Coordinates of C-alpha atoms in Angstrom, one line a residue:
X19 CA 79.4 110.8 -30.3
X20 CA 82.4 112.3 -28.6
X21 CA 84.9 109.9 -26.9
X22 CA 87.2 112.5 -25.5
X23 CA 87.4 111.2 -22.0
X24 CA 90.1 108.6 -21.2
X25 CA 88.6 106.1 -18.7
X26 CA 90.0 105.9 -15.2
X27 CA 91.4 102.4 -15.8
X28 CA 93.3 103.4 -18.9
X29 CA 94.7 106.5 -17.2
X30 CA 95.9 104.7 -14.1
X31 CA 97.4 101.8 -16.2
X32 CA 99.2 103.9 -18.7
X33 CA 100.5 106.5 -16.3
X34 CA 101.6 103.8 -13.9
X35 CA 103.8 102.6 -16.8
X36 CA 106.5 105.0 -15.5
X37 CA 107.0 102.8 -12.5
X38 CA 107.3 99.6 -14.5
X39 CA 109.7 101.3 -16.9
X40 CA 112.0 102.2 -14.1
X41 CA 111.9 98.7 -12.7
X42 CA 112.2 96.9 -16.0
X43 CA 108.9 95.1 -15.5
X44 CA 105.5 95.0 -17.3
X45 CA 102.8 97.0 -15.4
X46 CA 100.4 94.9 -13.4
X47 CA 97.2 94.1 -15.4
X48 CA 98.8 95.2 -18.7
X49 CA 97.3 93.7 -21.8
X50 CA 100.1 93.5 -24.4
X51 CA 99.3 93.6 -28.1
X52 CA 98.5 90.1 -29.4
X53 CA 100.3 88.7 -32.4
X54 CA 98.4 88.7 -35.7
X55 CA 98.0 84.9 -35.5
X56 CA 95.7 85.5 -32.6
X57 CA 93.8 88.3 -34.3
X58 CA 93.1 86.7 -37.6
X59 CA 91.5 83.4 -38.4
X60 CA 93.9 81.0 -40.2
X61 CA 92.3 81.9 -43.6
X62 CA 92.6 85.6 -42.9
X63 CA 96.2 85.3 -41.8
X64 CA 97.1 83.3 -44.9
X65 CA 95.5 86.1 -47.0
X66 CA 97.4 88.7 -45.0
X67 CA 100.7 87.0 -45.7
X68 CA 100.0 86.6 -49.4
X69 CA 100.3 90.3 -50.2
X70 CA 102.9 92.5 -48.4
X71 CA 101.5 96.0 -49.5
X72 CA 99.4 98.1 -47.1
X73 CA 96.9 98.8 -49.8
X74 CA 96.3 95.1 -50.5
X75 CA 95.5 94.7 -46.8
X76 CA 92.8 97.3 -46.6
X77 CA 89.9 95.1 -47.7
X78 CA 91.0 92.4 -45.3
X79 CA 91.1 94.9 -42.4
X80 CA 87.6 96.0 -43.2
X81 CA 86.2 92.5 -43.3
X82 CA 88.0 91.6 -40.0
X83 CA 86.6 94.7 -38.3
X84 CA 83.1 93.8 -39.4
X85 CA 83.6 90.3 -38.1
X86 CA 84.6 91.7 -34.7
X87 CA 81.7 94.1 -34.8
X88 CA 79.3 91.1 -35.1
X89 CA 81.1 89.1 -32.5
X90 CA 81.1 91.8 -29.8
X91 CA 77.5 92.6 -30.4
X92 CA 76.5 89.0 -30.1
X93 CA 78.6 88.4 -27.0
X94 CA 77.2 91.4 -25.2
X95 CA 73.6 90.5 -26.0
X96 CA 74.2 87.0 -24.6
X97 CA 76.0 88.5 -21.5
X98 CA 79.2 86.6 -22.3
X99 CA 81.4 89.3 -20.7
X100 CA 84.6 87.2 -20.5
X101 CA 84.4 86.5 -24.2
X102 CA 83.5 90.2 -24.9
X103 CA 86.7 91.3 -23.1
X104 CA 88.8 88.9 -25.1
X105 CA 87.2 90.1 -28.3
X106 CA 87.9 93.7 -27.4
X107 CA 91.5 92.8 -26.7
X108 CA 91.8 91.1 -30.1
X109 CA 90.1 94.2 -31.8
X110 CA 92.5 96.6 -30.1
X111 CA 95.5 94.4 -31.1
X112 CA 94.3 94.5 -34.7
X113 CA 94.1 98.3 -34.5
X114 CA 97.6 98.6 -33.1
X115 CA 99.0 96.5 -35.9
X116 CA 97.1 98.6 -38.5
X117 CA 98.4 101.8 -37.0
X118 CA 102.0 100.5 -37.0
X119 CA 101.7 99.5 -40.6
X120 CA 100.0 102.7 -41.7
X121 CA 102.7 104.8 -40.0
X122 CA 105.4 103.1 -42.1
X123 CA 103.7 103.6 -45.4
X124 CA 105.9 105.7 -47.7
X125 CA 103.6 105.9 -50.7
X126 CA 100.8 108.2 -49.4
X127 CA 98.7 107.6 -52.5
X128 CA 97.7 104.3 -50.9
X129 CA 95.6 106.3 -48.4
X130 CA 93.7 108.0 -51.1
X131 CA 92.3 104.8 -52.5
X132 CA 88.6 103.8 -52.4
X133 CA 89.5 101.0 -50.0
X134 CA 91.1 103.4 -47.5
X135 CA 88.0 105.6 -47.5
X136 CA 85.7 102.6 -47.1
X137 CA 87.9 101.4 -44.2
X138 CA 87.5 104.8 -42.5
X139 CA 83.7 104.5 -42.7
X140 CA 83.8 101.0 -41.3
X141 CA 86.0 102.1 -38.4
X142 CA 83.5 104.9 -37.6
X143 CA 80.6 102.4 -37.6
X144 CA 82.4 99.9 -35.4
X145 CA 83.3 102.7 -32.9
X146 CA 79.6 103.6 -32.8
X147 CA 78.8 100.0 -32.0
X148 CA 81.3 99.9 -29.2
X149 CA 79.9 103.2 -27.8
X150 CA 76.4 101.8 -27.9
X151 CA 77.3 98.5 -26.3
X152 CA 79.3 100.3 -23.5
X153 CA 76.1 101.6 -22.0
X154 CA 74.6 98.2 -21.7
X155 CA 77.3 96.6 -19.6
X156 CA 78.2 96.9 -15.9
X157 CA 80.4 99.8 -14.9
X158 CA 83.5 97.7 -14.3
X159 CA 83.5 96.5 -17.9
X160 CA 83.0 99.9 -19.5
X161 CA 86.7 101.0 -19.5
X162 CA 87.6 98.1 -21.9
X163 CA 84.9 99.4 -24.3
X164 CA 86.2 103.0 -24.0
X165 CA 89.8 101.9 -24.7
X166 CA 88.7 100.1 -27.8
X167 CA 86.7 103.1 -29.0
X168 CA 89.6 105.4 -28.4
X169 CA 92.0 103.1 -30.4
X170 CA 89.5 103.0 -33.2
X171 CA 89.3 106.9 -33.2
X172 CA 93.1 107.0 -33.2
X173 CA 93.3 104.8 -36.3
X174 CA 90.4 106.7 -38.0
X175 CA 92.1 110.1 -37.4
X176 CA 95.4 108.7 -38.8
X177 CA 93.6 107.7 -42.0
X178 CA 91.7 111.0 -42.3
X179 CA 94.9 113.0 -42.0
X180 CA 96.6 110.9 -44.7
X181 CA 93.6 110.9 -47.0
X182 CA 93.5 114.7 -47.0
X183 CA 97.2 115.5 -46.5
X184 CA 98.2 119.1 -46.3
X185 CA 94.8 120.4 -47.4
X186 CA 93.2 118.8 -44.3
X187 CA 96.0 119.9 -42.0
X188 CA 95.6 123.5 -43.1
X189 CA 91.8 123.3 -43.0
X190 CA 89.6 125.8 -41.2
X191 CA 89.1 124.6 -37.6
X192 CA 86.5 127.2 -36.6
X193 CA 84.1 126.2 -33.8
X194 CA 81.1 127.0 -36.1
X195 CA 81.9 123.9 -38.2
X196 CA 79.1 121.3 -38.2
X197 CA 79.7 118.3 -36.0
X198 CA 76.6 116.5 -37.1
X199 CA 77.8 113.1 -38.3
X200 CA 74.3 111.8 -39.1
X201 CA 74.3 113.7 -42.5
X202 CA 77.7 112.6 -43.6
X203 CA 76.6 109.5 -45.5
X204 CA 74.3 111.7 -47.7
X205 CA 77.2 113.7 -49.0
X206 CA 79.4 113.0 -52.0
X207 CA 82.3 110.8 -51.0
X208 CA 85.1 113.4 -50.8
X209 CA 82.9 116.0 -49.0
X210 CA 81.6 113.3 -46.7
X211 CA 85.0 112.3 -45.6
X212 CA 86.2 115.9 -45.3
X213 CA 83.3 116.7 -43.0
X214 CA 84.0 113.5 -41.0
X215 CA 87.6 114.5 -40.7
X216 CA 86.7 118.0 -39.5
X217 CA 84.2 116.6 -37.0
X218 CA 86.7 114.0 -35.7
X219 CA 89.4 116.5 -35.0
X220 CA 87.5 119.7 -34.2
X221 CA 89.0 120.5 -30.8
X222 CA 88.3 124.2 -31.2
X223 CA 91.9 125.3 -30.6
X224 CA 92.9 128.5 -32.3
X225 CA 95.1 128.3 -35.5
X226 CA 98.0 129.7 -33.5
X227 CA 97.7 127.1 -30.8
X228 CA 97.4 124.4 -33.4
X229 CA 100.5 125.6 -35.3
X230 CA 102.5 125.8 -32.0
X231 CA 101.5 122.2 -31.1
X232 CA 102.6 121.1 -34.6
X233 CA 105.9 122.9 -34.2
X234 CA 106.7 121.3 -30.8
X235 CA 106.8 117.6 -30.7
X236 CA 108.7 117.0 -27.4
X237 CA 106.5 115.5 -24.7
X238 CA 107.1 118.0 -21.9
X239 CA 106.6 121.0 -24.3
X240 CA 103.4 119.6 -25.7
X241 CA 102.0 118.9 -22.3
X242 CA 102.9 122.5 -21.3
X243 CA 101.0 123.8 -24.3
X244 CA 97.9 121.7 -23.6
X245 CA 97.9 122.9 -20.0
X246 CA 98.2 126.5 -21.2
X247 CA 95.3 126.0 -23.6
X248 CA 93.2 124.6 -20.8
X249 CA 94.1 127.5 -18.6
X250 CA 93.3 130.2 -21.1
X251 CA 89.8 128.7 -21.6
X252 CA 89.1 128.9 -17.9
X253 CA 90.6 132.3 -17.6
X254 CA 88.4 133.6 -20.5
X255 CA 85.3 132.0 -19.0
X256 CA 86.1 133.7 -15.6
X257 CA 86.6 137.0 -17.3
X258 CA 83.2 136.9 -18.9
X259 CA 81.5 135.7 -15.8
X260 CA 82.9 138.7 -13.9
X261 CA 82.0 141.1 -16.8
X262 CA 85.6 142.3 -17.0
X263 CA 86.8 144.1 -20.1
X264 CA 89.5 142.7 -22.4
X265 CA 92.5 145.0 -21.7
X266 CA 95.3 143.5 -23.8
X267 CA 96.5 145.2 -26.9
X268 CA 96.1 142.1 -29.1
X269 CA 92.7 141.0 -30.3
X270 CA 91.0 138.4 -28.1
X271 CA 91.6 135.1 -30.0
X272 CA 88.6 133.6 -28.1
X273 CA 86.2 136.5 -28.8
X274 CA 83.8 134.4 -30.9
X275 CA 84.1 131.2 -28.8
X276 CA 81.0 130.3 -26.7
X277 CA 81.2 129.0 -23.1
X278 CA 80.5 125.5 -24.5
X279 CA 83.3 125.9 -27.1
X280 CA 85.8 126.8 -24.4
X281 CA 84.8 124.0 -22.0
X282 CA 85.1 121.6 -25.0
X283 CA 88.6 122.9 -25.8
X284 CA 89.5 122.5 -22.1
X285 CA 88.4 118.9 -22.3
X286 CA 90.4 118.3 -25.5
X287 CA 93.5 119.8 -24.0
X288 CA 93.5 117.7 -20.8
X289 CA 92.6 114.6 -22.8
X290 CA 95.4 115.3 -25.3
X291 CA 97.9 115.8 -22.5
X292 CA 97.0 112.4 -21.1
X293 CA 97.1 110.8 -24.5
X294 CA 100.6 112.1 -25.1
X295 CA 101.9 110.9 -21.8
X296 CA 100.1 107.5 -22.3
X297 CA 101.6 106.9 -25.7
X298 CA 105.1 107.9 -24.8
X299 CA 105.1 105.7 -21.8
X300 CA 103.4 102.7 -23.5
X301 CA 105.8 102.7 -26.5
X302 CA 108.8 103.9 -24.5
X303 CA 109.4 106.8 -27.0
X304 CA 110.4 109.3 -24.3
X305 CA 112.9 109.1 -21.4
X306 CA 111.4 108.2 -18.0
X307 CA 112.5 111.6 -16.6
X308 CA 110.5 113.4 -19.3
X309 CA 107.4 111.3 -18.6
X310 CA 107.8 112.1 -14.9
X311 CA 108.2 115.8 -15.6
X312 CA 105.1 115.9 -17.8
X313 CA 103.2 114.1 -15.0
X314 CA 104.3 116.6 -12.5
X315 CA 103.3 119.5 -14.7
X316 CA 99.8 118.0 -15.2
X317 CA 99.4 117.1 -11.6
X318 CA 100.3 120.6 -10.4
X319 CA 97.4 122.2 -12.3
X320 CA 94.5 119.8 -12.3
X321 CA 93.6 120.6 -8.7
X322 CA 93.4 124.3 -9.5
X323 CA 91.3 123.5 -12.6
X324 CA 88.9 121.4 -10.5
X325 CA 88.1 124.4 -8.3
X326 CA 87.6 126.6 -11.3
X327 CA 85.3 124.2 -13.0
X328 CA 83.1 124.1 -9.9
X329 CA 82.5 127.8 -10.3
X330 CA 81.7 127.4 -13.9
X331 CA 79.2 124.6 -13.2
X332 CA 77.4 126.9 -10.8
X333 CA 77.3 129.6 -13.4
X334 CA 75.8 127.1 -15.9
X335 CA 73.1 126.3 -13.4
X336 CA 72.3 130.0 -13.1
X337 CA 72.1 130.3 -16.9
X338 CA 70.0 127.1 -17.1
X339 CA 72.3 126.2 -20.0
X340 CA 72.0 122.4 -20.4
X341 CA 74.6 122.0 -23.1
X342 CA 77.2 123.9 -21.1
X343 CA 76.3 121.9 -17.9
X344 CA 76.9 118.6 -19.8
X345 CA 80.2 119.8 -21.1
X346 CA 81.3 120.8 -17.6
X347 CA 80.4 117.4 -16.2
X348 CA 82.6 115.8 -18.8
X349 CA 85.3 118.3 -18.0
X350 CA 85.1 117.5 -14.3
X351 CA 85.3 113.7 -15.1
X352 CA 88.4 114.0 -17.3
X353 CA 90.1 116.3 -14.8
X354 CA 89.6 113.9 -12.0
X355 CA 91.0 111.1 -14.1
X356 CA 94.0 113.2 -14.9
X357 CA 94.5 113.9 -11.2
X358 CA 94.2 110.3 -10.0
X359 CA 96.3 109.0 -13.0
X360 CA 99.1 111.5 -12.5
X361 CA 99.2 110.9 -8.8
X362 CA 99.6 107.1 -9.4
X363 CA 102.1 107.7 -12.1
X364 CA 104.2 109.8 -9.8
X365 CA 103.9 107.4 -6.9
X366 CA 104.2 108.2 -3.2
X367 CA 106.1 111.4 -2.3
X368 CA 108.6 109.5 -0.1
X369 CA 109.6 107.2 -2.9
X370 CA 110.4 110.2 -5.0
X371 CA 112.8 111.5 -2.4
X372 CA 114.3 108.3 -1.3
X373 CA 114.3 105.9 -4.2
X374 CA 117.4 105.4 -6.4
X375 CA 115.2 106.5 -9.4
X376 CA 114.4 109.7 -7.6
X377 CA 118.0 110.4 -6.7
X378 CA 119.2 109.7 -10.3
X379 CA 116.7 112.3 -11.6

């Protein structure tokens, strides 16, 4: 199941981080990462401290994830929502610690162990549990489930990239690649994880776009690239809708992309732009002025994109294309989240002009 859409609560919270960063305060409603003592049981924490190596922690992480999987399932079934939200926060804190530890591992062979592959499978199953449970709770609780699922996906993607290294990074990302996760467990171990990796990261960008994103790591540039990817998809859809010929000299890089492929890529591009801003703001790894500039660029385009998506939605109705229509509904949702989140992150226009922060920029 795709979890490409950042929930409104997450977008508003993370993008609002810009204001807290300027004021030296923690954002209202922020849930900081809990210390490991509050994530593990006493016995688990003792086991964690007994071995310092990342590889030695993998079995423990898998067992703790399974424990949280059982806990959250039981709590939701018993309608203990306060406990469920606490468990989700503990789960997310665990993931943040694992990501931080994994990113500091120097011996990449540790990721190619049987334990790492088994952990990846467990992460996928827990994410599926969270997705399923989300549909059984009231709307106001769903963002917490979506945030946990997104964090699980982030950790899983990190493991997959390290497991396959350069071979995975250079893999074919064609849109024809199967996304059916149901058959993965029937494959040999290496092939199963390879297909899972491809399915997890198949955003349907072109090889050239992917290479350019890899070559540009600054926040503002990456957001610009994601916006351009989103824009090219809508332009190509519009060209086909109007039956206009391709007039450029170079070969159309989207020639073999379907309408659904292109709307999917659009979603991934907008989602990725928000994720990049979110992570830079949350972990303070980019200057406030760069975060603000990225927000401005995103905010300046999403309104235009919304109008274009409305035309594509009407086209899908005319085609009676159910898959395309569903993709467009998701695209509209994520675009609205980006609009509201970027507006909140930027704050009122008068503050931009009159505040000391605005003047400094």
